[in-house]
Backbone as JSON Lines, residues from 0, in Angstrom:
{"i":0,"aa":"M","n":[38.31,-33.78,157.04],"ca":[37.1,-33.02,156.73],"c":[36.79,-32.09,157.9]}
{"i":1,"aa":"Q","n":[36.7,-30.82,157.65],"ca":[36.48,-29.83,158.69],"c":[35.02,-29.84,159.14]}
{"i":2,"aa":"D","n":[34.8,-29.86,160.46],"ca":[33.44,-29.85,161.01],"c":[33.01,-28.4,161.25]}
{"i":3,"aa":"T","n":[32.53,-27.77,160.21],"ca":[32.14,-26.37,160.27],"c":[30.81,-26.23,161.0]}
{"i":4,"aa":"R","n":[30.78,-25.31,161.93],"ca":[29.56,-24.92,162.63],"c":[29.52,-23.4,162.65]}
{"i":5,"aa":"L","n":[28.33,-22.87,162.53],"ca":[28.15,-21.42,162.6],"c":[27.13,-21.12,163.69]}
{"i":6,"aa":"E","n":[27.26,-19.95,164.27],"ca":[26.33,-19.54,165.31],"c":[25.94,-18.09,165.07]}
{"i":7,"aa":"T","n":[24.67,-17.81,165.23],"ca":[24.16,-16.45,165.15],"c":[23.45,-16.18,166.48]}
{"i":8,"aa":"P","n":[22.95,-14.99,166.7],"ca":[22.28,-14.74,167.99],"c":[21.14,-15.72,168.32]}
{"i":9,"aa":"R","n":[20.38,-16.15,167.3],"ca":[19.23,-17.03,167.57],"c":[19.37,-18.43,167.01]}
{"i":10,"aa":"L","n":[20.42,-18.67,166.21],"ca":[20.49,-19.92,165.46],"c":[21.84,-20.63,165.6]}
{"i":11,"aa":"N","n":[21.79,-21.95,165.47],"ca":[22.98,-22.76,165.28],"c":[22.87,-23.38,163.9]}
{"i":12,"aa":"L","n":[23.96,-23.33,163.14],"ca":[24.02,-23.97,161.83],"c":[25.05,-25.08,161.93]}
{"i":13,"aa":"R","n":[24.64,-26.28,161.57],"ca":[25.52,-27.43,161.67],"c":[25.37,-28.31,160.44]}
{"i":14,"aa":"R","n":[26.36,-29.15,160.24],"ca":[26.28,-30.08,159.11],"c":[25.14,-31.06,159.3]}
{"i":15,"aa":"L","n":[24.54,-31.41,158.19],"ca":[23.53,-32.46,158.19],"c":[24.2,-33.8,158.45]}
{"i":16,"aa":"N","n":[23.45,-34.72,159.03],"ca":[23.98,-36.07,159.25],"c":[22.85,-37.07,159.06]}
{"i":17,"aa":"E","n":[23.15,-38.33,159.21],"ca":[22.16,-39.38,158.95],"c":[21.01,-39.38,159.95]}
{"i":18,"aa":"N","n":[21.14,-38.65,161.05],"ca":[20.02,-38.52,162.0],"c":[18.99,-37.5,161.53]}
{"i":19,"aa":"D","n":[19.25,-36.84,160.41],"ca":[18.36,-35.8,159.89],"c":[17.37,-36.31,158.84]}
{"i":20,"aa":"T","n":[17.17,-37.61,158.77],"ca":[16.31,-38.15,157.71],"c":[14.87,-37.64,157.79]}
{"i":21,"aa":"T","n":[14.29,-37.65,158.97],"ca":[12.89,-37.19,159.11],"c":[12.79,-35.71,158.8]}
{"i":22,"aa":"F","n":[13.74,-34.92,159.28],"ca":[13.78,-33.49,159.0],"c":[13.86,-33.24,157.49]}
{"i":23,"aa":"I","n":[14.78,-33.89,156.79],"ca":[14.94,-33.7,155.34],"c":[13.7,-34.19,154.6]}
{"i":24,"aa":"H","n":[13.15,-35.32,155.01],"ca":[11.94,-35.85,154.38],"c":[10.82,-34.82,154.47]}
{"i":25,"aa":"R","n":[10.62,-34.26,155.65],"ca":[9.54,-33.29,155.85],"c":[9.81,-31.98,155.09]}
{"i":26,"aa":"L","n":[11.03,-31.44,155.2],"ca":[11.36,-30.16,154.55],"c":[11.25,-30.24,153.03]}
{"i":27,"aa":"Y","n":[11.81,-31.29,152.45],"ca":[11.83,-31.41,150.99],"c":[10.47,-31.72,150.39]}
{"i":28,"aa":"N","n":[9.47,-31.94,151.25],"ca":[8.11,-32.18,150.76],"c":[7.14,-31.06,151.14]}
{"i":29,"aa":"T","n":[7.65,-29.93,151.61],"ca":[6.77,-28.79,151.83],"c":[6.35,-28.23,150.47]}
{"i":30,"aa":"D","n":[5.22,-27.57,150.44],"ca":[4.72,-27.02,149.17],"c":[5.75,-26.08,148.53]}
{"i":31,"aa":"G","n":[6.33,-25.19,149.33],"ca":[7.29,-24.23,148.79],"c":[8.53,-24.91,148.23]}
{"i":32,"aa":"F","n":[9.03,-25.92,148.92],"ca":[10.22,-26.62,148.44],"c":[9.92,-27.34,147.13]}
{"i":33,"aa":"L","n":[8.8,-28.04,147.09],"ca":[8.44,-28.76,145.86],"c":[8.23,-27.78,144.69]}
{"i":34,"aa":"R","n":[7.61,-26.65,144.96],"ca":[7.32,-25.69,143.89],"c":[8.54,-24.93,143.43]}
{"i":35,"aa":"F","n":[9.37,-24.48,144.37],"ca":[10.45,-23.57,144.02],"c":[11.84,-24.2,143.93]}
{"i":36,"aa":"V","n":[12.05,-25.32,144.56],"ca":[13.35,-26.0,144.48],"c":[13.24,-27.2,143.56]}
{"i":37,"aa":"G","n":[12.18,-27.96,143.71],"ca":[11.96,-29.11,142.86],"c":[11.71,-30.37,143.66]}
{"i":38,"aa":"D","n":[11.1,-31.32,143.01],"ca":[10.78,-32.6,143.63],"c":[12.0,-33.51,143.54]}
{"i":39,"aa":"K","n":[12.56,-33.84,144.67],"ca":[13.75,-34.7,144.73],"c":[13.38,-36.17,144.94]}
{"i":40,"aa":"N","n":[12.08,-36.48,144.81],"ca":[11.58,-37.85,144.96],"c":[11.9,-38.45,146.32]}
{"i":41,"aa":"I","n":[11.76,-37.65,147.35],"ca":[11.95,-38.12,148.72],"c":[10.56,-38.39,149.29]}
{"i":42,"aa":"R","n":[10.18,-39.65,149.29],"ca":[8.84,-40.04,149.7],"c":[8.8,-40.71,151.07]}
{"i":43,"aa":"S","n":[9.96,-40.96,151.64],"ca":[10.03,-41.66,152.93],"c":[11.33,-41.27,153.63]}
{"i":44,"aa":"D","n":[11.45,-41.66,154.89],"ca":[12.7,-41.43,155.6],"c":[13.85,-42.22,154.96]}
{"i":45,"aa":"I","n":[13.53,-43.36,154.38],"ca":[14.57,-44.15,153.69],"c":[15.08,-43.38,152.47]}
{"i":46,"aa":"D","n":[14.16,-42.8,151.7],"ca":[14.57,-41.97,150.55],"c":[15.41,-40.79,151.02]}
{"i":47,"aa":"A","n":[15.03,-40.2,152.16],"ca":[15.79,-39.07,152.7],"c":[17.2,-39.51,153.11]}
{"i":48,"aa":"A","n":[17.31,-40.69,153.7],"ca":[18.62,-41.22,154.1],"c":[19.51,-41.43,152.87]}
{"i":49,"aa":"V","n":[18.94,-41.95,151.81],"ca":[19.69,-42.16,150.57],"c":[20.12,-40.81,150.0]}
{"i":50,"aa":"Y","n":[19.22,-39.82,149.99],"ca":[19.53,-38.49,149.47],"c":[20.62,-37.82,150.31]}
{"i":51,"aa":"L","n":[20.53,-37.95,151.61],"ca":[21.57,-37.41,152.48],"c":[22.93,-38.02,152.15]}
{"i":52,"aa":"R","n":[22.98,-39.37,152.06],"ca":[24.25,-40.06,151.81],"c":[24.79,-39.8,150.41]}
{"i":53,"aa":"A","n":[23.91,-39.73,149.43],"ca":[24.35,-39.63,148.04],"c":[24.57,-38.19,147.57]}
{"i":54,"aa":"T","n":[23.84,-37.23,148.14],"ca":[23.86,-35.87,147.62],"c":[24.33,-34.83,148.64]}
{"i":55,"aa":"L","n":[23.71,-34.79,149.78],"ca":[23.97,-33.7,150.72],"c":[25.28,-33.87,151.5]}
{"i":56,"aa":"I","n":[25.51,-35.01,152.09],"ca":[26.72,-35.22,152.89],"c":[28.0,-35.16,152.04]}
{"i":57,"aa":"P","n":[28.02,-35.7,150.82],"ca":[29.24,-35.58,150.0],"c":[29.66,-34.14,149.69]}
{"i":58,"aa":"M","n":[28.75,-33.17,149.78],"ca":[29.11,-31.77,149.55],"c":[30.18,-31.31,150.54]}
{"i":59,"aa":"Y","n":[30.21,-31.91,151.72],"ca":[31.15,-31.5,152.76],"c":[32.6,-31.89,152.46]}
{"i":60,"aa":"A","n":[32.82,-32.68,151.43],"ca":[34.18,-33.07,151.07],"c":[35.01,-31.86,150.66]}
{"i":61,"aa":"Q","n":[34.35,-30.83,150.13],"ca":[35.02,-29.59,149.77],"c":[34.85,-28.61,150.94]}
{"i":62,"aa":"A","n":[35.95,-28.05,151.42],"ca":[35.94,-27.21,152.61],"c":[34.87,-26.13,152.55]}
{"i":63,"aa":"Y","n":[34.07,-26.04,153.6],"ca":[33.05,-25.02,153.82],"c":[31.85,-25.12,152.89]}
{"i":64,"aa":"M","n":[31.79,-26.15,152.08],"ca":[30.67,-26.32,151.16],"c":[29.61,-27.2,151.81]}
{"i":65,"aa":"G","n":[28.4,-27.05,151.32],"ca":[27.3,-27.9,151.75],"c":[26.22,-27.11,152.46]}
{"i":66,"aa":"L","n":[25.09,-27.75,152.61],"ca":[23.94,-27.15,153.29],"c":[23.99,-27.49,154.77]}
{"i":67,"aa":"F","n":[23.71,-26.5,155.59],"ca":[23.67,-26.69,157.03],"c":[22.23,-26.85,157.49]}
{"i":68,"aa":"A","n":[22.02,-27.66,158.52],"ca":[20.75,-27.65,159.24],"c":[20.75,-26.37,160.06]}
{"i":69,"aa":"V","n":[19.68,-25.6,159.96],"ca":[19.54,-24.36,160.72],"c":[18.6,-24.67,161.88]}
{"i":70,"aa":"E","n":[19.12,-24.53,163.1],"ca":[18.35,-24.87,164.29],"c":[18.14,-23.64,165.17]}
{"i":71,"aa":"E","n":[16.93,-23.52,165.72],"ca":[16.68,-22.5,166.73],"c":[17.49,-22.86,167.97]}
{"i":72,"aa":"K","n":[18.19,-21.89,168.51],"ca":[18.96,-22.15,169.74],"c":[18.05,-22.54,170.89]}
{"i":73,"aa":"Q","n":[16.96,-21.8,171.03],"ca":[16.08,-21.99,172.18],"c":[15.42,-23.37,172.18]}
{"i":74,"aa":"S","n":[14.81,-23.76,171.06],"ca":[14.08,-25.03,170.99],"c":[14.95,-26.19,170.54]}
{"i":75,"aa":"K","n":[16.09,-25.89,169.91],"ca":[16.99,-26.88,169.31],"c":[16.35,-27.64,168.14]}
{"i":76,"aa":"L","n":[15.25,-27.09,167.62],"ca":[14.56,-27.71,166.48],"c":[15.12,-27.18,165.17]}
{"i":77,"aa":"P","n":[15.26,-28.09,164.16],"ca":[15.66,-27.62,162.83],"c":[14.5,-26.87,162.17]}
{"i":78,"aa":"V","n":[14.81,-25.69,161.63],"ca":[13.78,-24.85,161.01],"c":[13.98,-24.73,159.5]}
{"i":79,"aa":"G","n":[15.15,-25.16,159.0],"ca":[15.43,-25.08,157.58],"c":[16.87,-25.44,157.29]}
{"i":80,"aa":"I","n":[17.29,-25.11,156.07],"ca":[18.66,-25.35,155.64],"c":[19.21,-24.09,154.98]}
{"i":81,"aa":"C","n":[20.52,-23.93,155.05],"ca":[21.18,-22.81,154.39],"c":[22.64,-23.18,154.23]}
{"i":82,"aa":"G","n":[23.22,-22.85,153.08],"ca":[24.63,-23.15,152.9],"c":[25.14,-22.78,151.53]}
{"i":83,"aa":"L","n":[26.37,-23.23,151.27],"ca":[27.08,-22.93,150.03],"c":[27.13,-24.18,149.16]}
{"i":84,"aa":"I","n":[26.85,-24.0,147.88],"ca":[26.84,-25.12,146.95],"c":[27.74,-24.76,145.77]}
{"i":85,"aa":"K","n":[28.63,-25.66,145.42],"ca":[29.44,-25.49,144.2],"c":[28.84,-26.39,143.14]}
{"i":86,"aa":"R","n":[28.18,-25.76,142.18],"ca":[27.52,-26.49,141.1],"c":[28.44,-26.53,139.88]}
{"i":87,"aa":"D","n":[28.44,-27.64,139.18],"ca":[29.24,-27.78,137.96],"c":[28.79,-26.79,136.89]}
{"i":88,"aa":"T","n":[27.54,-26.38,136.94],"ca":[26.98,-25.51,135.91],"c":[27.22,-24.03,136.16]}
{"i":89,"aa":"L","n":[27.81,-23.68,137.31],"ca":[28.04,-22.27,137.65],"c":[29.51,-22.03,137.95]}
{"i":90,"aa":"D","n":[30.0,-20.86,137.55],"ca":[31.37,-20.48,137.86],"c":[31.53,-20.09,139.32]}
{"i":91,"aa":"D","n":[30.48,-19.52,139.9],"ca":[30.54,-19.01,141.27],"c":[29.86,-19.96,142.24]}
{"i":92,"aa":"I","n":[30.14,-19.74,143.52],"ca":[29.48,-20.5,144.58],"c":[28.07,-19.97,144.75]}
{"i":93,"aa":"D","n":[27.14,-20.9,145.0],"ca":[25.72,-20.62,145.08],"c":[25.27,-20.65,146.54]}
{"i":94,"aa":"L","n":[24.51,-19.64,146.94],"ca":[23.87,-19.62,148.25],"c":[22.54,-20.35,148.12]}
{"i":95,"aa":"G","n":[22.35,-21.39,148.92],"ca":[21.09,-22.13,148.89],"c":[20.41,-22.07,150.25]}
{"i":96,"aa":"F","n":[19.09,-22.04,150.26],"ca":[18.36,-22.04,151.51],"c":[16.93,-22.49,151.3]}
{"i":97,"aa":"G","n":[16.32,-23.0,152.35],"ca":[14.91,-23.39,152.35],"c":[14.46,-23.57,153.79]}
{"i":98,"aa":"F","n":[13.24,-23.11,154.1],"ca":[12.75,-23.15,155.47],"c":[11.33,-23.69,155.53]}
{"i":99,"aa":"F","n":[10.99,-24.28,156.67],"ca":[9.62,-24.7,156.88],"c":[8.71,-23.47,156.86]}
{"i":100,"aa":"P","n":[7.51,-23.59,156.3],"ca":[6.62,-22.43,156.2],"c":[6.32,-21.78,157.55]}
{"i":101,"aa":"E","n":[6.23,-22.57,158.6],"ca":[5.9,-22.0,159.91],"c":[7.02,-21.14,160.5]}
{"i":102,"aa":"Y","n":[8.2,-21.19,159.88],"ca":[9.33,-20.38,160.36],"c":[9.67,-19.24,159.39]}
{"i":103,"aa":"E","n":[8.91,-19.09,158.34],"ca":[9.11,-17.98,157.41],"c":[8.64,-16.68,158.06]}
{"i":104,"aa":"G","n":[9.26,-15.58,157.68],"ca":[8.87,-14.29,158.2],"c":[9.41,-13.98,159.59]}
{"i":105,"aa":"K","n":[10.3,-14.81,160.1],"ca":[10.89,-14.6,161.43],"c":[12.33,-14.1,161.35]}
{"i":106,"aa":"G","n":[12.84,-13.93,160.12],"ca":[14.2,-13.45,159.94],"c":[15.27,-14.53,159.99]}
{"i":107,"aa":"Y","n":[14.86,-15.79,160.1],"ca":[15.84,-16.88,160.18],"c":[16.61,-17.06,158.88]}
{"i":108,"aa":"A","n":[15.95,-16.92,157.75],"ca":[16.63,-17.07,156.47],"c":[17.68,-15.97,156.31]}
{"i":109,"aa":"S","n":[17.33,-14.75,156.64],"ca":[18.27,-13.65,156.54],"c":[19.45,-13.83,157.49]}
{"i":110,"aa":"E","n":[19.16,-14.19,158.73],"ca":[20.2,-14.36,159.74],"c":[21.17,-15.47,159.36]}
{"i":111,"aa":"S","n":[20.65,-16.6,158.89],"ca":[21.53,-17.71,158.51],"c":[22.27,-17.4,157.21]}
{"i":112,"aa":"A","n":[21.61,-16.74,156.26],"ca":[22.27,-16.4,154.99],"c":[23.43,-15.43,155.22]}
{"i":113,"aa":"K","n":[23.25,-14.46,156.11],"ca":[24.34,-13.53,156.4],"c":[25.55,-14.26,156.99]}
{"i":114,"aa":"A","n":[25.3,-15.25,157.85],"ca":[26.4,-16.02,158.43],"c":[27.11,-16.85,157.37]}
{"i":115,"aa":"V","n":[26.36,-17.41,156.45],"ca":[26.94,-18.23,155.38],"c":[27.71,-17.35,154.39]}
{"i":116,"aa":"I","n":[27.19,-16.18,154.08],"ca":[27.89,-15.25,153.18],"c":[29.21,-14.81,153.83]}
{"i":117,"aa":"A","n":[29.18,-14.53,155.12],"ca":[30.42,-14.16,155.83],"c":[31.42,-15.31,155.79]}
{"i":118,"aa":"L","n":[30.95,-16.53,155.91],"ca":[31.82,-17.71,155.81],"c":[32.47,-17.77,154.43]}
{"i":119,"aa":"A","n":[31.68,-17.55,153.39],"ca":[32.21,-17.58,152.02],"c":[33.29,-16.52,151.84]}
{"i":120,"aa":"Q","n":[33.03,-15.35,152.38],"ca":[33.97,-14.24,152.23],"c":[35.22,-14.44,153.09]}
{"i":121,"aa":"N","n":[35.05,-14.78,154.35],"ca":[36.17,-14.83,155.29],"c":[36.99,-16.12,155.2]}
{"i":122,"aa":"A","n":[36.33,-17.26,155.08],"ca":[37.05,-18.54,155.08],"c":[37.53,-18.92,153.68]}
{"i":123,"aa":"L","n":[36.77,-18.55,152.66],"ca":[37.12,-18.95,151.3],"c":[37.68,-17.81,150.46]}
{"i":124,"aa":"G","n":[37.56,-16.58,150.93],"ca":[38.04,-15.45,150.16],"c":[37.26,-15.21,148.88]}
{"i":125,"aa":"V","n":[36.02,-15.63,148.86],"ca":[35.16,-15.48,147.69],"c":[34.84,-14.01,147.48]}
{"i":126,"aa":"T","n":[34.89,-13.56,146.24],"ca":[34.61,-12.15,145.94],"c":[33.2,-11.91,145.42]}
{"i":127,"aa":"Q","n":[32.55,-12.97,145.0],"ca":[31.14,-12.85,144.61],"c":[30.46,-14.19,144.84]}
{"i":128,"aa":"I","n":[29.16,-14.12,145.01],"ca":[28.35,-15.29,145.28],"c":[27.07,-15.15,144.48]}
{"i":129,"aa":"V","n":[26.49,-16.26,144.08],"ca":[25.26,-16.23,143.3],"c":[24.14,-16.95,144.06]}
{"i":130,"aa":"A","n":[22.93,-16.75,143.6],"ca":[21.77,-17.45,144.13],"c":[20.82,-17.69,142.96]}
{"i":131,"aa":"I","n":[20.15,-18.81,143.01],"ca":[19.19,-19.19,141.96],"c":[17.81,-19.25,142.59]}
{"i":132,"aa":"T","n":[16.83,-18.66,141.94],"ca":[15.47,-18.73,142.46],"c":[14.47,-18.69,141.31]}
{"i":133,"aa":"H","n":[13.3,-19.15,141.6],"ca":[12.19,-19.11,140.65],"c":[11.61,-17.69,140.65]}
{"i":134,"aa":"P","n":[11.26,-17.15,139.5],"ca":[10.73,-15.78,139.46],"c":[9.46,-15.57,140.28]}
{"i":135,"aa":"D","n":[8.7,-16.64,140.52],"ca":[7.48,-16.52,141.32],"c":[7.74,-16.61,142.82]}
{"i":136,"aa":"N","n":[8.97,-16.9,143.21],"ca":[9.3,-17.04,144.63],"c":[9.6,-15.66,145.21]}
{"i":137,"aa":"V","n":[8.53,-14.92,145.47],"ca":[8.67,-13.52,145.89],"c":[9.38,-13.38,147.23]}
{"i":138,"aa":"R","n":[9.19,-14.33,148.14],"ca":[9.86,-14.26,149.45],"c":[11.37,-14.41,149.27]}
{"i":139,"aa":"S","n":[11.76,-15.35,148.44],"ca":[13.19,-15.57,148.18],"c":[13.8,-14.37,147.47]}
{"i":140,"aa":"L","n":[13.12,-13.86,146.47],"ca":[13.6,-12.67,145.76],"c":[13.75,-11.48,146.7]}
{"i":141,"aa":"A","n":[12.76,-11.26,147.55],"ca":[12.82,-10.14,148.49],"c":[14.02,-10.3,149.44]}
{"i":142,"aa":"L","n":[14.24,-11.51,149.92],"ca":[15.39,-11.75,150.8],"c":[16.69,-11.49,150.06]}
{"i":143,"aa":"L","n":[16.81,-12.0,148.85],"ca":[18.05,-11.82,148.09],"c":[18.31,-10.35,147.79]}
{"i":144,"aa":"Y","n":[17.28,-9.58,147.5],"ca":[17.47,-8.15,147.29],"c":[17.9,-7.46,148.58]}
{"i":145,"aa":"R","n":[17.31,-7.86,149.72],"ca":[17.74,-7.29,151.02],"c":[19.19,-7.66,151.33]}
{"i":146,"aa":"L","n":[19.64,-8.81,150.83],"ca":[21.03,-9.25,151.04],"c":[21.98,-8.65,150.0]}
{"i":147,"aa":"E","n":[21.45,-7.71,149.19],"ca":[22.23,-6.97,148.19],"c":[22.64,-7.8,146.97]}
{"i":148,"aa":"F","n":[21.84,-8.8,146.64],"ca":[22.02,-9.51,145.37],"c":[21.35,-8.7,144.28]}
{"i":149,"aa":"T","n":[21.87,-8.8,143.06],"ca":[21.26,-8.12,141.93],"c":[20.96,-9.14,140.84]}
{"i":150,"aa":"L","n":[19.91,-8.88,140.11],"ca":[19.5,-9.77,139.03],"c":[20.52,-9.7,137.91]}
{"i":151,"aa":"Q","n":[20.92,-10.85,137.41],"ca":[21.82,-10.92,136.26],"c":[20.94,-11.07,135.02]}
{"i":152,"aa":"S","n":[20.66,-9.97,134.35],"ca":[19.73,-9.98,133.23],"c":[20.25,-10.86,132.1]}
{"i":153,"aa":"G","n":[19.31,-11.56,131.5],"ca":[19.63,-12.41,130.36],"c":[20.33,-13.71,130.7]}
{"i":154,"aa":"V","n":[20.48,-14.01,131.98],"ca":[21.16,-15.25,132.38],"c":[20.13,-16.19,132.97]}
{"i":155,"aa":"E","n":[20.04,-17.36,132.4],"ca":[19.15,-18.39,132.94],"c":[19.98,-19.63,133.21]}
{"i":156,"aa":"T","n":[19.87,-20.18,134.4],"ca":[20.58,-21.41,134.72],"c":[19.79,-22.62,134.25]}
{"i":157,"aa":"E","n":[18.51,-22.52,134.33],"ca":[17.59,-23.53,133.85],"c":[16.36,-22.77,133.36]}
{"i":158,"aa":"P","n":[15.53,-23.39,132.58],"ca":[14.32,-22.68,132.19],"c":[13.54,-22.23,133.42]}
{"i":159,"aa":"D","n":[13.05,-21.02,133.39],"ca":[12.19,-20.46,134.44],"c":[12.89,-20.14,135.76]}
{"i":160,"aa":"F","n":[14.22,-20.12,135.8],"ca":[14.9,-19.75,137.03],"c":[15.75,-18.51,136.8]}
{"i":161,"aa":"L","n":[15.9,-17.71,137.83],"ca":[16.69,-16.48,137.75],"c":[18.01,-16.67,138.48]}
{"i":162,"aa":"L","n":[19.03,-16.02,137.98],"ca":[20.33,-16.0,138.63],"c":[20.57,-14.6,139.18]}
{"i":163,"aa":"L","n":[20.89,-14.52,140.46],"ca":[21.22,-13.25,141.1],"c":[22.65,-13.34,141.6]}
{"i":164,"aa":"K","n":[23.33,-12.19,141.65],"ca":[24.74,-12.17,142.03],"c":[24.98,-11.07,143.05]}
{"i":165,"aa":"R","n":[25.92,-11.31,143.95],"ca":[26.33,-10.3,144.92],"c":[27.84,-10.23,144.97]}
{"i":166,"aa":"Q","n":[28.36,-9.02,144.87],"ca":[29.78,-8.78,145.04],"c":[30.06,-8.74,146.54]}
{"i":167,"aa":"L","n":[31.09,-9.44,146.99],"ca":[31.39,-9.49,148.41],"c":[32.53,-8.58,148.83]}
{"i":168,"aa":"V","n":[33.33,-8.15,147.88],"ca":[34.45,-7.28,148.21],"c":[34.27,-5.97,147.48]}
{"i":169,"aa":"T","n":[34.26,-4.9,148.21],"ca":[34.16,-3.6,147.54],"c":[35.54,-3.11,147.17]}
{"i":170,"aa":"Q","n":[35.6,-2.3,146.16],"ca":[36.89,-1.76,145.73],"c":[37.39,-0.75,146.76]}
{"i":171,"aa":"K","n":[38.66,-0.83,147.06],"ca":[39.25,0.11,148.02],"c":[39.58,1.41,147.29]}
{"i":172,"aa":"R","n":[39.25,2.52,147.92],"ca":[39.58,3.83,147.37],"c":[40.85,4.34,148.04]}
{"i":173,"aa":"S","n":[41.7,4.91,147.23],"ca":[42.91,5.51,147.83],"c":[42.55,6.83,148.47]}
{"i":174,"aa":"V","n":[43.19,7.1,149.57],"ca":[42.92,8.33,150.32],"c":[44.03,9.33,150.0]}
{"i":175,"aa":"G","n":[43.65,10.6,149.78],"ca":[44.64,11.64,149.61],"c":[44.86,12.0,148.25]}
């Protein structure tokens, strides 16, 4: 199993591990996470440990897949998650992310998402990537549009969720 780590100017992205129970418990119970991602029934650090072992850590079995803990380099504190998810219900790889409210608006989601998109393109050779968001999640939608995702009209992954897609490889033009 490859130990993938990513680094950006301000952030370190690393695999989640069993020491992240308190972080996951707190993040998955923020208002935004509950409203826009869903309630994963994580009510305690024990529930978070079970969720990590049963859901998040097994994603790493597939090369370069899974959600990363996104940490500020300076403080070394986790500020959110970002990564690639291969869902059975989607043909393409899904970009997933979520951040603590106190770290929103600082560019961390954009910075980490760009690193993860580059990983998908360079390490996996992916030509397109998708993202799922709730139509009321204006911050997520704005970020996805800035990252050059486009709305896939008429496509719903679940009731009340939108699917956006981004092409990662542009067509080469012949010269001359």
